[in-house]
Structures are given as structure tokens and as C-alpha cells.
JSON list of C-alpha atoms in Angstrom, two decimals:
[
{"chain": "A", "resi": 1, "resn": "GLN", "atom": "CA", "xyz": [-18.00, 30.45, 0.87]},
{"chain": "A", "resi": 2, "resn": "LEU", "atom": "CA", "xyz": [-16.43, 27.12, 1.72]},
{"chain": "A", "resi": 3, "resn": "GLN", "atom": "CA", "xyz": [-12.65, 27.07, 1.31]},
{"chain": "A", "resi": 4, "resn": "LEU", "atom": "CA", "xyz": [-10.15, 24.25, 1.65]},
{"chain": "A", "resi": 5, "resn": "GLN", "atom": "CA", "xyz": [-6.38, 24.60, 2.01]},
{"chain": "A", "resi": 6, "resn": "GLU", "atom": "CA", "xyz": [-3.79, 21.84, 1.89]},
{"chain": "A", "resi": 7, "resn": "SER", "atom": "CA", "xyz": [-0.57, 22.05, 3.88]},
{"chain": "A", "resi": 8, "resn": "GLY", "atom": "CA", "xyz": [2.43, 19.83, 4.42]},
{"chain": "A", "resi": 9, "resn": "PRO", "atom": "CA", "xyz": [5.94, 19.02, 3.23]},
{"chain": "A", "resi": 10, "resn": "GLY", "atom": "CA", "xyz": [6.62, 19.33, -0.48]},
{"chain": "A", "resi": 11, "resn": "LEU", "atom": "CA", "xyz": [9.35, 16.71, -0.43]},
{"chain": "A", "resi": 12, "resn": "VAL", "atom": "CA", "xyz": [9.25, 13.26, 1.11]},
{"chain": "A", "resi": 13, "resn": "LYS", "atom": "CA", "xyz": [11.94, 10.62, 1.02]},
{"chain": "A", "resi": 14, "resn": "THR", "atom": "CA", "xyz": [11.37, 7.23, -0.53]},
{"chain": "A", "resi": 15, "resn": "SER", "atom": "CA", "xyz": [9.89, 4.67, 1.90]},
{"chain": "A", "resi": 16, "resn": "GLU", "atom": "CA", "xyz": [8.82, 7.36, 4.37]},
{"chain": "A", "resi": 17, "resn": "THR", "atom": "CA", "xyz": [5.34, 8.68, 5.16]},
{"chain": "A", "resi": 18, "resn": "LEU", "atom": "CA", "xyz": [3.62, 11.49, 3.30]},
{"chain": "A", "resi": 19, "resn": "SER", "atom": "CA", "xyz": [1.50, 13.62, 5.64]},
{"chain": "A", "resi": 20, "resn": "LEU", "atom": "CA", "xyz": [-0.86, 16.38, 4.58]},
{"chain": "A", "resi": 21, "resn": "ASN", "atom": "CA", "xyz": [-3.51, 18.45, 6.32]},
{"chain": "A", "resi": 22, "resn": "CYS", "atom": "CA", "xyz": [-6.55, 20.13, 4.85]},
{"chain": "A", "resi": 23, "resn": "THR", "atom": "CA", "xyz": [-7.94, 23.10, 6.76]},
{"chain": "A", "resi": 24, "resn": "VAL", "atom": "CA", "xyz": [-11.56, 23.96, 6.10]},
{"chain": "A", "resi": 25, "resn": "SER", "atom": "CA", "xyz": [-12.91, 27.51, 6.46]},
{"chain": "A", "resi": 26, "resn": "GLY", "atom": "CA", "xyz": [-16.37, 28.89, 5.83]},
{"chain": "A", "resi": 27, "resn": "GLY", "atom": "CA", "xyz": [-17.98, 25.77, 7.24]},
{"chain": "A", "resi": 28, "resn": "SER", "atom": "CA", "xyz": [-17.69, 23.33, 10.11]},
{"chain": "A", "resi": 29, "resn": "ILE", "atom": "CA", "xyz": [-16.54, 19.77, 9.55]},
{"chain": "A", "resi": 30, "resn": "SER", "atom": "CA", "xyz": [-18.14, 18.61, 12.81]},
{"chain": "A", "resi": 31, "resn": "SER", "atom": "CA", "xyz": [-21.61, 19.83, 11.92]},
{"chain": "A", "resi": 32, "resn": "SER", "atom": "CA", "xyz": [-21.30, 18.85, 8.30]},
{"chain": "A", "resi": 33, "resn": "ILE", "atom": "CA", "xyz": [-23.37, 16.19, 6.58]},
{"chain": "A", "resi": 34, "resn": "TYR", "atom": "CA", "xyz": [-20.70, 15.82, 3.95]},
{"chain": "A", "resi": 35, "resn": "TYR", "atom": "CA", "xyz": [-17.71, 13.58, 3.43]},
{"chain": "A", "resi": 36, "resn": "TRP", "atom": "CA", "xyz": [-14.29, 15.14, 2.91]},
{"chain": "A", "resi": 37, "resn": "GLY", "atom": "CA", "xyz": [-11.90, 13.64, 0.42]},
{"chain": "A", "resi": 38, "resn": "TRP", "atom": "CA", "xyz": [-8.40, 13.45, -0.99]},
{"chain": "A", "resi": 39, "resn": "ILE", "atom": "CA", "xyz": [-7.61, 13.23, -4.70]},
{"chain": "A", "resi": 40, "resn": "ARG", "atom": "CA", "xyz": [-4.21, 13.22, -6.38]},
{"chain": "A", "resi": 41, "resn": "GLN", "atom": "CA", "xyz": [-2.85, 13.97, -9.83]},
{"chain": "A", "resi": 42, "resn": "PRO", "atom": "CA", "xyz": [0.64, 12.88, -10.94]},
{"chain": "A", "resi": 43, "resn": "PRO", "atom": "CA", "xyz": [2.45, 15.42, -13.14]},
{"chain": "A", "resi": 44, "resn": "GLY", "atom": "CA", "xyz": [0.93, 15.42, -16.62]},
{"chain": "A", "resi": 45, "resn": "ALA", "atom": "CA", "xyz": [-1.52, 12.66, -15.73]},
{"chain": "A", "resi": 46, "resn": "GLY", "atom": "CA", "xyz": [-5.12, 12.21, -14.68]},
{"chain": "A", "resi": 47, "resn": "LEU", "atom": "CA", "xyz": [-6.97, 12.27, -11.39]},
{"chain": "A", "resi": 48, "resn": "GLU", "atom": "CA", "xyz": [-7.15, 9.50, -8.80]},
{"chain": "A", "resi": 49, "resn": "TRP", "atom": "CA", "xyz": [-9.49, 9.42, -5.82]},
{"chain": "A", "resi": 50, "resn": "ILE", "atom": "CA", "xyz": [-7.59, 8.40, -2.69]},
{"chain": "A", "resi": 51, "resn": "GLY", "atom": "CA", "xyz": [-10.27, 8.26, -0.04]},
{"chain": "A", "resi": 52, "resn": "SER", "atom": "CA", "xyz": [-12.83, 10.18, 2.00]},
{"chain": "A", "resi": 53, "resn": "ILE", "atom": "CA", "xyz": [-13.84, 10.66, 5.64]},
{"chain": "A", "resi": 54, "resn": "TYR", "atom": "CA", "xyz": [-16.98, 11.72, 7.49]},
{"chain": "A", "resi": 55, "resn": "SER", "atom": "CA", "xyz": [-16.96, 13.85, 10.62]},
{"chain": "A", "resi": 56, "resn": "SER", "atom": "CA", "xyz": [-17.72, 10.72, 12.65]},
{"chain": "A", "resi": 57, "resn": "GLY", "atom": "CA", "xyz": [-14.50, 9.15, 11.37]},
{"chain": "A", "resi": 58, "resn": "SER", "atom": "CA", "xyz": [-16.13, 6.78, 8.90]},
{"chain": "A", "resi": 59, "resn": "THR", "atom": "CA", "xyz": [-13.82, 6.28, 5.92]},
{"chain": "A", "resi": 60, "resn": "TYR", "atom": "CA", "xyz": [-13.80, 4.97, 2.39]},
{"chain": "A", "resi": 61, "resn": "TYR", "atom": "CA", "xyz": [-10.53, 4.25, 0.60]},
{"chain": "A", "resi": 62, "resn": "ASN", "atom": "CA", "xyz": [-9.48, 3.46, -2.94]},
{"chain": "A", "resi": 63, "resn": "PRO", "atom": "CA", "xyz": [-8.50, -0.22, -2.65]},
{"chain": "A", "resi": 64, "resn": "SER", "atom": "CA", "xyz": [-5.40, 0.35, -4.77]},
{"chain": "A", "resi": 65, "resn": "LEU", "atom": "CA", "xyz": [-4.01, 2.52, -1.94]},
{"chain": "A", "resi": 66, "resn": "LYS", "atom": "CA", "xyz": [-5.93, 1.21, 1.05]},
{"chain": "A", "resi": 67, "resn": "SER", "atom": "CA", "xyz": [-3.04, -0.74, 2.57]},
{"chain": "A", "resi": 68, "resn": "ARG", "atom": "CA", "xyz": [-0.92, 2.43, 2.78]},
{"chain": "A", "resi": 69, "resn": "VAL", "atom": "CA", "xyz": [-3.48, 5.18, 3.45]},
{"chain": "A", "resi": 70, "resn": "THR", "atom": "CA", "xyz": [-4.97, 6.63, 6.60]},
{"chain": "A", "resi": 71, "resn": "ILE", "atom": "CA", "xyz": [-7.37, 9.55, 6.57]},
{"chain": "A", "resi": 72, "resn": "SER", "atom": "CA", "xyz": [-8.31, 11.13, 9.87]},
{"chain": "A", "resi": 73, "resn": "VAL", "atom": "CA", "xyz": [-10.32, 14.12, 11.06]},
{"chain": "A", "resi": 74, "resn": "ASP", "atom": "CA", "xyz": [-9.68, 16.67, 13.81]},
{"chain": "A", "resi": 75, "resn": "THR", "atom": "CA", "xyz": [-12.93, 18.55, 14.33]},
{"chain": "A", "resi": 76, "resn": "SER", "atom": "CA", "xyz": [-11.36, 20.84, 16.97]},
{"chain": "A", "resi": 77, "resn": "LYS", "atom": "CA", "xyz": [-9.06, 22.23, 14.29]},
{"chain": "A", "resi": 78, "resn": "ASN", "atom": "CA", "xyz": [-11.61, 21.93, 11.49]},
{"chain": "A", "resi": 79, "resn": "GLN", "atom": "CA", "xyz": [-9.07, 19.82, 9.64]},
{"chain": "A", "resi": 80, "resn": "PHE", "atom": "CA", "xyz": [-8.76, 16.43, 8.06]},
{"chain": "A", "resi": 81, "resn": "SER", "atom": "CA", "xyz": [-5.51, 14.70, 7.23]},
{"chain": "A", "resi": 82, "resn": "LEU", "atom": "CA", "xyz": [-3.91, 12.24, 4.86]},
{"chain": "A", "resi": 83, "resn": "LYS", "atom": "CA", "xyz": [-1.09, 9.84, 5.63]},
{"chain": "A", "resi": 84, "resn": "LEU", "atom": "CA", "xyz": [0.41, 7.68, 2.92]},
{"chain": "A", "resi": 85, "resn": "ASN", "atom": "CA", "xyz": [3.19, 5.38, 4.02]},
{"chain": "A", "resi": 86, "resn": "SER", "atom": "CA", "xyz": [6.00, 3.58, 2.21]},
{"chain": "A", "resi": 87, "resn": "VAL", "atom": "CA", "xyz": [5.99, 6.14, -0.59]},
{"chain": "A", "resi": 88, "resn": "THR", "atom": "CA", "xyz": [7.83, 5.72, -3.88]},
{"chain": "A", "resi": 89, "resn": "ALA", "atom": "CA", "xyz": [8.43, 7.99, -6.84]},
{"chain": "A", "resi": 90, "resn": "ALA", "atom": "CA", "xyz": [5.05, 6.84, -8.20]},
{"chain": "A", "resi": 91, "resn": "ASP", "atom": "CA", "xyz": [3.40, 8.77, -5.36]},
{"chain": "A", "resi": 92, "resn": "THR", "atom": "CA", "xyz": [4.77, 12.07, -6.65]},
{"chain": "A", "resi": 93, "resn": "ALA", "atom": "CA", "xyz": [1.68, 14.12, -7.42]},
{"chain": "A", "resi": 94, "resn": "VAL", "atom": "CA", "xyz": [-0.36, 17.20, -6.71]},
{"chain": "A", "resi": 95, "resn": "TYR", "atom": "CA", "xyz": [-2.59, 16.29, -3.77]},
{"chain": "A", "resi": 96, "resn": "TYR", "atom": "CA", "xyz": [-5.97, 17.95, -3.49]},
{"chain": "A", "resi": 97, "resn": "CYS", "atom": "CA", "xyz": [-8.48, 17.95, -0.67]},
{"chain": "A", "resi": 98, "resn": "ALA", "atom": "CA", "xyz": [-12.08, 18.32, -1.78]},
{"chain": "A", "resi": 99, "resn": "ARG", "atom": "CA", "xyz": [-15.72, 18.02, -0.76]},
{"chain": "A", "resi": 100, "resn": "PRO", "atom": "CA", "xyz": [-18.48, 16.39, -2.80]},
{"chain": "A", "resi": 101, "resn": "SER", "atom": "CA", "xyz": [-21.57, 18.34, -3.76]},
{"chain": "A", "resi": 102, "resn": "ARG", "atom": "CA", "xyz": [-23.87, 15.57, -2.56]},
{"chain": "A", "resi": 103, "resn": "ALA", "atom": "CA", "xyz": [-24.52, 15.22, 1.17]},
{"chain": "A", "resi": 104, "resn": "GLY", "atom": "CA", "xyz": [-23.66, 11.78, 2.46]},
{"chain": "A", "resi": 105, "resn": "ALA", "atom": "CA", "xyz": [-21.69, 10.81, -0.64]},
{"chain": "A", "resi": 106, "resn": "ALA", "atom": "CA", "xyz": [-18.10, 9.75, -0.02]},
{"chain": "A", "resi": 107, "resn": "TYR", "atom": "CA", "xyz": [-16.99, 10.31, -3.60]},
{"chain": "A", "resi": 108, "resn": "GLY", "atom": "CA", "xyz": [-18.14, 11.71, -6.91]},
{"chain": "A", "resi": 109, "resn": "SER", "atom": "CA", "xyz": [-19.08, 15.26, -7.93]},
{"chain": "A", "resi": 110, "resn": "PHE", "atom": "CA", "xyz": [-16.39, 17.02, -5.92]},
{"chain": "A", "resi": 111, "resn": "GLU", "atom": "CA", "xyz": [-17.57, 20.62, -5.91]},
{"chain": "A", "resi": 112, "resn": "PHE", "atom": "CA", "xyz": [-15.18, 22.36, -3.52]},
{"chain": "A", "resi": 113, "resn": "TRP", "atom": "CA", "xyz": [-11.42, 21.93, -3.95]},
{"chain": "A", "resi": 114, "resn": "GLY", "atom": "CA", "xyz": [-8.25, 23.14, -2.31]},
{"chain": "A", "resi": 115, "resn": "GLN", "atom": "CA", "xyz": [-5.62, 24.71, -4.55]},
{"chain": "A", "resi": 116, "resn": "GLY", "atom": "CA", "xyz": [-3.52, 21.54, -4.39]},
{"chain": "A", "resi": 117, "resn": "THR", "atom": "CA", "xyz": [-0.03, 20.91, -3.13]},
{"chain": "A", "resi": 118, "resn": "LEU", "atom": "CA", "xyz": [2.77, 19.21, -5.02]},
{"chain": "A", "resi": 119, "resn": "VAL", "atom": "CA", "xyz": [4.49, 16.45, -3.11]},
{"chain": "A", "resi": 120, "resn": "SER", "atom": "CA", "xyz": [7.65, 15.03, -4.63]},
{"chain": "A", "resi": 121, "resn": "VAL", "atom": "CA", "xyz": [9.11, 11.72, -3.51]},
{"chain": "A", "resi": 122, "resn": "SER", "atom": "CA", "xyz": [12.83, 11.34, -3.86]},
{"chain": "A", "resi": 123, "resn": "SER", "atom": "CA", "xyz": [15.65, 9.43, -2.29]},
{"chain": "B", "resi": 1, "resn": "GLN", "atom": "CA", "xyz": [-10.52, -0.81, -12.79]},
{"chain": "B", "resi": 2, "resn": "SER", "atom": "CA", "xyz": [-9.41, 0.93, -15.97]},
{"chain": "B", "resi": 3, "resn": "ALA", "atom": "CA", "xyz": [-9.86, 4.64, -16.48]},
{"chain": "B", "resi": 4, "resn": "LEU", "atom": "CA", "xyz": [-12.82, 5.83, -18.51]},
{"chain": "B", "resi": 5, "resn": "THR", "atom": "CA", "xyz": [-11.83, 6.51, -22.13]},
{"chain": "B", "resi": 6, "resn": "GLN", "atom": "CA", "xyz": [-11.83, 10.06, -23.45]},
{"chain": "B", "resi": 7, "resn": "PRO", "atom": "CA", "xyz": [-10.39, 11.46, -26.68]},
{"chain": "B", "resi": 8, "resn": "ALA", "atom": "CA", "xyz": [-6.99, 12.99, -26.07]},
{"chain": "B", "resi": 9, "resn": "SER", "atom": "CA", "xyz": [-7.90, 16.24, -27.74]},
{"chain": "B", "resi": 10, "resn": "VAL", "atom": "CA", "xyz": [-10.83, 18.10, -29.22]},
{"chain": "B", "resi": 11, "resn": "SER", "atom": "CA", "xyz": [-10.70, 21.47, -30.92]},
{"chain": "B", "resi": 12, "resn": "GLY", "atom": "CA", "xyz": [-13.11, 24.01, -32.28]},
{"chain": "B", "resi": 13, "resn": "SER", "atom": "CA", "xyz": [-13.40, 27.60, -33.38]},
{"chain": "B", "resi": 14, "resn": "PRO", "atom": "CA", "xyz": [-14.98, 30.31, -31.25]},
{"chain": "B", "resi": 15, "resn": "GLY", "atom": "CA", "xyz": [-18.74, 30.10, -31.36]},
{"chain": "B", "resi": 16, "resn": "GLN", "atom": "CA", "xyz": [-18.81, 26.47, -32.42]},
{"chain": "B", "resi": 17, "resn": "SER", "atom": "CA", "xyz": [-20.07, 23.54, -30.37]},
{"chain": "B", "resi": 18, "resn": "ILE", "atom": "CA", "xyz": [-17.90, 20.61, -29.41]},
{"chain": "B", "resi": 19, "resn": "THR", "atom": "CA", "xyz": [-18.66, 17.31, -27.70]},
{"chain": "B", "resi": 20, "resn": "ILE", "atom": "CA", "xyz": [-16.33, 15.26, -25.53]},
{"chain": "B", "resi": 21, "resn": "SER", "atom": "CA", "xyz": [-17.12, 11.59, -25.05]},
{"chain": "B", "resi": 22, "resn": "CYS", "atom": "CA", "xyz": [-16.45, 9.46, -21.99]},
{"chain": "B", "resi": 23, "resn": "THR", "atom": "CA", "xyz": [-16.71, 5.74, -22.59]},
{"chain": "B", "resi": 24, "resn": "GLY", "atom": "CA", "xyz": [-16.96, 3.25, -19.79]},
{"chain": "B", "resi": 25, "resn": "THR", "atom": "CA", "xyz": [-18.67, -0.05, -19.20]},
{"chain": "B", "resi": 26, "resn": "SER", "atom": "CA", "xyz": [-21.90, -1.48, -17.86]},
{"chain": "B", "resi": 27, "resn": "SER", "atom": "CA", "xyz": [-20.23, -1.47, -14.43]},
{"chain": "B", "resi": 28, "resn": "ASP", "atom": "CA", "xyz": [-19.65, 2.25, -14.25]},
{"chain": "B", "resi": 29, "resn": "VAL", "atom": "CA", "xyz": [-21.07, 4.80, -16.71]},
{"chain": "B", "resi": 30, "resn": "GLY", "atom": "CA", "xyz": [-23.78, 2.41, -17.82]},
{"chain": "B", "resi": 31, "resn": "ALA", "atom": "CA", "xyz": [-24.73, 1.42, -14.29]},
{"chain": "B", "resi": 32, "resn": "TYR", "atom": "CA", "xyz": [-25.17, 4.78, -12.60]},
{"chain": "B", "resi": 33, "resn": "ASN", "atom": "CA", "xyz": [-26.45, 8.27, -13.30]},
{"chain": "B", "resi": 34, "resn": "TYR", "atom": "CA", "xyz": [-23.52, 9.60, -11.32]},
{"chain": "B", "resi": 35, "resn": "VAL", "atom": "CA", "xyz": [-21.28, 10.97, -14.06]},
{"chain": "B", "resi": 36, "resn": "SER", "atom": "CA", "xyz": [-19.45, 14.20, -13.39]},
{"chain": "B", "resi": 37, "resn": "TRP", "atom": "CA", "xyz": [-17.35, 16.47, -15.58]},
{"chain": "B", "resi": 38, "resn": "TYR", "atom": "CA", "xyz": [-14.49, 18.68, -14.45]},
{"chain": "B", "resi": 39, "resn": "GLN", "atom": "CA", "xyz": [-12.67, 21.55, -16.16]},
{"chain": "B", "resi": 40, "resn": "GLN", "atom": "CA", "xyz": [-9.03, 22.10, -15.26]},
{"chain": "B", "resi": 41, "resn": "HIS", "atom": "CA", "xyz": [-6.91, 25.03, -16.38]},
{"chain": "B", "resi": 42, "resn": "PRO", "atom": "CA", "xyz": [-3.11, 24.65, -16.17]},
{"chain": "B", "resi": 43, "resn": "GLY", "atom": "CA", "xyz": [-1.84, 24.81, -12.64]},
{"chain": "B", "resi": 44, "resn": "LYS", "atom": "CA", "xyz": [-5.34, 25.08, -11.19]},
{"chain": "B", "resi": 45, "resn": "ALA", "atom": "CA", "xyz": [-7.61, 22.75, -9.29]},
{"chain": "B", "resi": 46, "resn": "PRO", "atom": "CA", "xyz": [-10.37, 20.99, -11.21]},
{"chain": "B", "resi": 47, "resn": "LYS", "atom": "CA", "xyz": [-13.75, 22.73, -11.32]},
{"chain": "B", "resi": 48, "resn": "LEU", "atom": "CA", "xyz": [-16.99, 20.76, -11.27]},
{"chain": "B", "resi": 49, "resn": "MET", "atom": "CA", "xyz": [-18.97, 21.59, -14.40]},
{"chain": "B", "resi": 50, "resn": "ILE", "atom": "CA", "xyz": [-21.60, 18.82, -14.54]},
{"chain": "B", "resi": 51, "resn": "TYR", "atom": "CA", "xyz": [-22.78, 16.25, -11.98]},
{"chain": "B", "resi": 52, "resn": "ASP", "atom": "CA", "xyz": [-25.36, 13.48, -12.03]},
{"chain": "B", "resi": 53, "resn": "VAL", "atom": "CA", "xyz": [-24.98, 13.33, -15.84]},
{"chain": "B", "resi": 54, "resn": "THR", "atom": "CA", "xyz": [-26.88, 16.53, -16.64]},
{"chain": "B", "resi": 55, "resn": "ASP", "atom": "CA", "xyz": [-26.92, 18.89, -13.64]},
{"chain": "B", "resi": 56, "resn": "ARG", "atom": "CA", "xyz": [-24.90, 22.10, -13.44]},
{"chain": "B", "resi": 57, "resn": "PRO", "atom": "CA", "xyz": [-23.63, 23.50, -10.15]},
{"chain": "B", "resi": 58, "resn": "SER", "atom": "CA", "xyz": [-24.64, 27.05, -9.39]},
{"chain": "B", "resi": 59, "resn": "GLY", "atom": "CA", "xyz": [-22.59, 29.53, -11.39]},
{"chain": "B", "resi": 60, "resn": "VAL", "atom": "CA", "xyz": [-21.62, 27.20, -14.24]},
{"chain": "B", "resi": 61, "resn": "SER", "atom": "CA", "xyz": [-22.50, 28.55, -17.66]},
{"chain": "B", "resi": 62, "resn": "THR", "atom": "CA", "xyz": [-25.51, 27.06, -19.46]},
{"chain": "B", "resi": 63, "resn": "ARG", "atom": "CA", "xyz": [-23.19, 26.59, -22.44]},
{"chain": "B", "resi": 64, "resn": "PHE", "atom": "CA", "xyz": [-22.07, 23.39, -20.72]},
{"chain": "B", "resi": 65, "resn": "SER", "atom": "CA", "xyz": [-24.41, 20.43, -20.91]},
{"chain": "B", "resi": 66, "resn": "GLY", "atom": "CA", "xyz": [-24.13, 16.72, -20.22]},
{"chain": "B", "resi": 67, "resn": "SER", "atom": "CA", "xyz": [-25.84, 13.59, -21.47]},
{"chain": "B", "resi": 68, "resn": "LYS", "atom": "CA", "xyz": [-25.49, 9.82, -21.42]},
{"chain": "B", "resi": 69, "resn": "SER", "atom": "CA", "xyz": [-26.37, 6.95, -23.69]},
{"chain": "B", "resi": 70, "resn": "GLY", "atom": "CA", "xyz": [-25.57, 3.43, -22.60]},
{"chain": "B", "resi": 71, "resn": "ASN", "atom": "CA", "xyz": [-21.97, 3.21, -21.49]},
{"chain": "B", "resi": 72, "resn": "THR", "atom": "CA", "xyz": [-20.96, 6.58, -22.95]},
{"chain": "B", "resi": 73, "resn": "ALA", "atom": "CA", "xyz": [-21.41, 9.99, -21.38]},
{"chain": "B", "resi": 74, "resn": "SER", "atom": "CA", "xyz": [-20.86, 13.24, -23.22]},
{"chain": "B", "resi": 75, "resn": "LEU", "atom": "CA", "xyz": [-20.09, 16.84, -22.40]},
{"chain": "B", "resi": 76, "resn": "THR", "atom": "CA", "xyz": [-21.13, 19.47, -24.93]},
{"chain": "B", "resi": 77, "resn": "ILE", "atom": "CA", "xyz": [-19.76, 22.99, -24.91]},
{"chain": "B", "resi": 78, "resn": "SER", "atom": "CA", "xyz": [-21.85, 25.38, -26.98]},
{"chain": "B", "resi": 79, "resn": "GLY", "atom": "CA", "xyz": [-20.71, 28.78, -28.18]},
{"chain": "B", "resi": 80, "resn": "LEU", "atom": "CA", "xyz": [-17.07, 27.87, -27.60]},
{"chain": "B", "resi": 81, "resn": "GLN", "atom": "CA", "xyz": [-15.03, 30.66, -26.00]},
{"chain": "B", "resi": 82, "resn": "ALA", "atom": "CA", "xyz": [-11.31, 31.18, -25.52]},
{"chain": "B", "resi": 83, "resn": "GLU", "atom": "CA", "xyz": [-11.73, 30.68, -21.77]},
{"chain": "B", "resi": 84, "resn": "ASP", "atom": "CA", "xyz": [-13.03, 27.15, -22.39]},
{"chain": "B", "resi": 85, "resn": "GLU", "atom": "CA", "xyz": [-9.55, 26.04, -23.44]},
{"chain": "B", "resi": 86, "resn": "ALA", "atom": "CA", "xyz": [-8.59, 23.58, -20.70]},
{"chain": "B", "resi": 87, "resn": "ASP", "atom": "CA", "xyz": [-8.41, 19.92, -19.81]},
{"chain": "B", "resi": 88, "resn": "TYR", "atom": "CA", "xyz": [-11.67, 18.12, -19.13]},
{"chain": "B", "resi": 89, "resn": "TYR", "atom": "CA", "xyz": [-12.14, 14.97, -17.06]},
{"chain": "B", "resi": 90, "resn": "CYS", "atom": "CA", "xyz": [-15.18, 12.80, -16.58]},
{"chain": "B", "resi": 91, "resn": "SER", "atom": "CA", "xyz": [-15.78, 10.56, -13.59]},
{"chain": "B", "resi": 92, "resn": "SER", "atom": "CA", "xyz": [-18.29, 7.94, -12.61]},
{"chain": "B", "resi": 93, "resn": "TYR", "atom": "CA", "xyz": [-19.28, 5.72, -9.75]},
{"chain": "B", "resi": 94, "resn": "THR", "atom": "CA", "xyz": [-18.25, 2.15, -10.41]},
{"chain": "B", "resi": 95, "resn": "ARG", "atom": "CA", "xyz": [-19.35, -1.23, -9.13]},
{"chain": "B", "resi": 96, "resn": "SER", "atom": "CA", "xyz": [-15.73, -2.21, -8.81]},
{"chain": "B", "resi": 97, "resn": "ALA", "atom": "CA", "xyz": [-13.96, -1.93, -5.48]},
{"chain": "B", "resi": 98, "resn": "THR", "atom": "CA", "xyz": [-12.44, 1.32, -6.72]},
{"chain": "B", "resi": 99, "resn": "LEU", "atom": "CA", "xyz": [-15.83, 3.01, -6.10]},
{"chain": "B", "resi": 100, "resn": "GLU", "atom": "CA", "xyz": [-15.04, 5.97, -8.36]},
{"chain": "B", "resi": 101, "resn": "VAL", "atom": "CA", "xyz": [-13.15, 6.11, -11.64]},
{"chain": "B", "resi": 102, "resn": "PHE", "atom": "CA", "xyz": [-11.92, 9.12, -13.60]},
{"chain": "B", "resi": 103, "resn": "GLY", "atom": "CA", "xyz": [-11.50, 9.54, -17.33]},
{"chain": "B", "resi": 104, "resn": "THR", "atom": "CA", "xyz": [-8.22, 9.81, -19.19]},
{"chain": "B", "resi": 105, "resn": "GLY", "atom": "CA", "xyz": [-8.76, 13.51, -19.84]},
{"chain": "B", "resi": 106, "resn": "THR", "atom": "CA", "xyz": [-9.36, 15.62, -22.96]},
{"chain": "B", "resi": 107, "resn": "ARG", "atom": "CA", "xyz": [-7.45, 18.74, -23.96]},
{"chain": "B", "resi": 108, "resn": "VAL", "atom": "CA", "xyz": [-9.83, 21.27, -25.52]},
{"chain": "B", "resi": 109, "resn": "THR", "atom": "CA", "xyz": [-8.22, 23.76, -27.85]},
{"chain": "B", "resi": 110, "resn": "VAL", "atom": "CA", "xyz": [-9.97, 26.86, -29.13]},
{"chain": "B", "resi": 111, "resn": "LEU", "atom": "CA", "xyz": [-8.61, 27.60, -32.57]}
]
């Protein structure tokens, strides 16, 4: 069974860079025909798709975050990563990594999810 | 791109059926048959319940069904059970640069 697990600091200072990894088990990113994505959820609020990456490195980003986001993949570690720079309190959220159910789709119908990790931004 | 509109809360008694609406526009819900529904229990990750408007992933109860008419998608839960009490979110592809938009979320309460 495919499993995803987020890891990274739970506290980031204002204006610095948020960095998270997602480790995939039960499947190989490099041989996958799927995109791998990041989604966030501020406390008490709804979901927001951040962006997605293919094993080749091809990416799609939410334009509202595109100027500050970089998603990368490390197939040797079976991981993909999220970097969000110049963070503010508005970036405080639970960050999830996830994989869509549809092969070749960069977003929509996310079927497999990590447990999520809360990242707080504070000065 | 504004979020898709869902009712803040819906409630029902055990055994009843409830329907949650998800209203968008001709640029998202009305334009694509790529509407998904997620169930989220407190402190847990969302769980995909419906995709492509009507399809259920393997393992999801047949009590959950989806439909769409025009710019509004709907999720129906039949035979409501205590375990169905959760937050529900819809999502859709969108023609806007955002590519995907989520709904505002609906809290389902089992009375």
C-alpha cells in the first residue's frame, strides 16, 4: 500500500524559507506515472493546492504561490520536497503531501495522503 | 479564483439521507467532469470519497454518491451513520490559472 510521510521543521521564522520533505514508501517515484503534490490547510480553514511534480521534474504551481514555491524530486531517496520562501503568518498551516488517483494528472482527485505536518510561522 | 460554495453545515439523523451542494461557475464545476469530494475527520488527512463527479475509489462505501447539474455538484450520503460525522470538501478543475479549486467545506453532524 502506498504511504506518504511529511517531515520538516514545525516552526519557521517570518521571512525565512519553509522546507518540507515527503518520503514515499510502497511505490517508486522514479517509475511512477503519477504526479506528486503538496496541499495545505490553515488552522480551521479549507484546503489549498500548492503544486505538483512529476518524476521527470515537470512542475505545476498554484499561481497565487508560484513566485515563492519550489517543488523538487529526489528519486534516489524516493522523496519530493517543498520550499516556500519569504513566509508570513498567513503561511501557517498543516501541509500535506499527496498523490492523485489519475495517472498523468497534476492535480485533482488526490487519493493518497500523508498524515500532514503543522508548520507555524512566527517572528 | 474564488472557492467553490458549500453550505457551512448539514445535519441528519442516523439512517437518513443528506445532500451537500458545491456551487461553482461555468469555468470550473460546469466546465469539467472532474469534481472530487473529500471527507476529513478532526486532526486527520482528507480522504477521497468521490472523483470524476460520480466514481468511488476502491473501499469507499456505496452509501456515498456524487452527481452534477450545471454549475452545481452534489454529494449524497445515504443511510447516515455516526462515523459519517466529519467535514466534507469538494474540488474541481478550473479554467482559471489556479488549475484546481476547493470548496469552502461543510460540517456534517449526525444528530
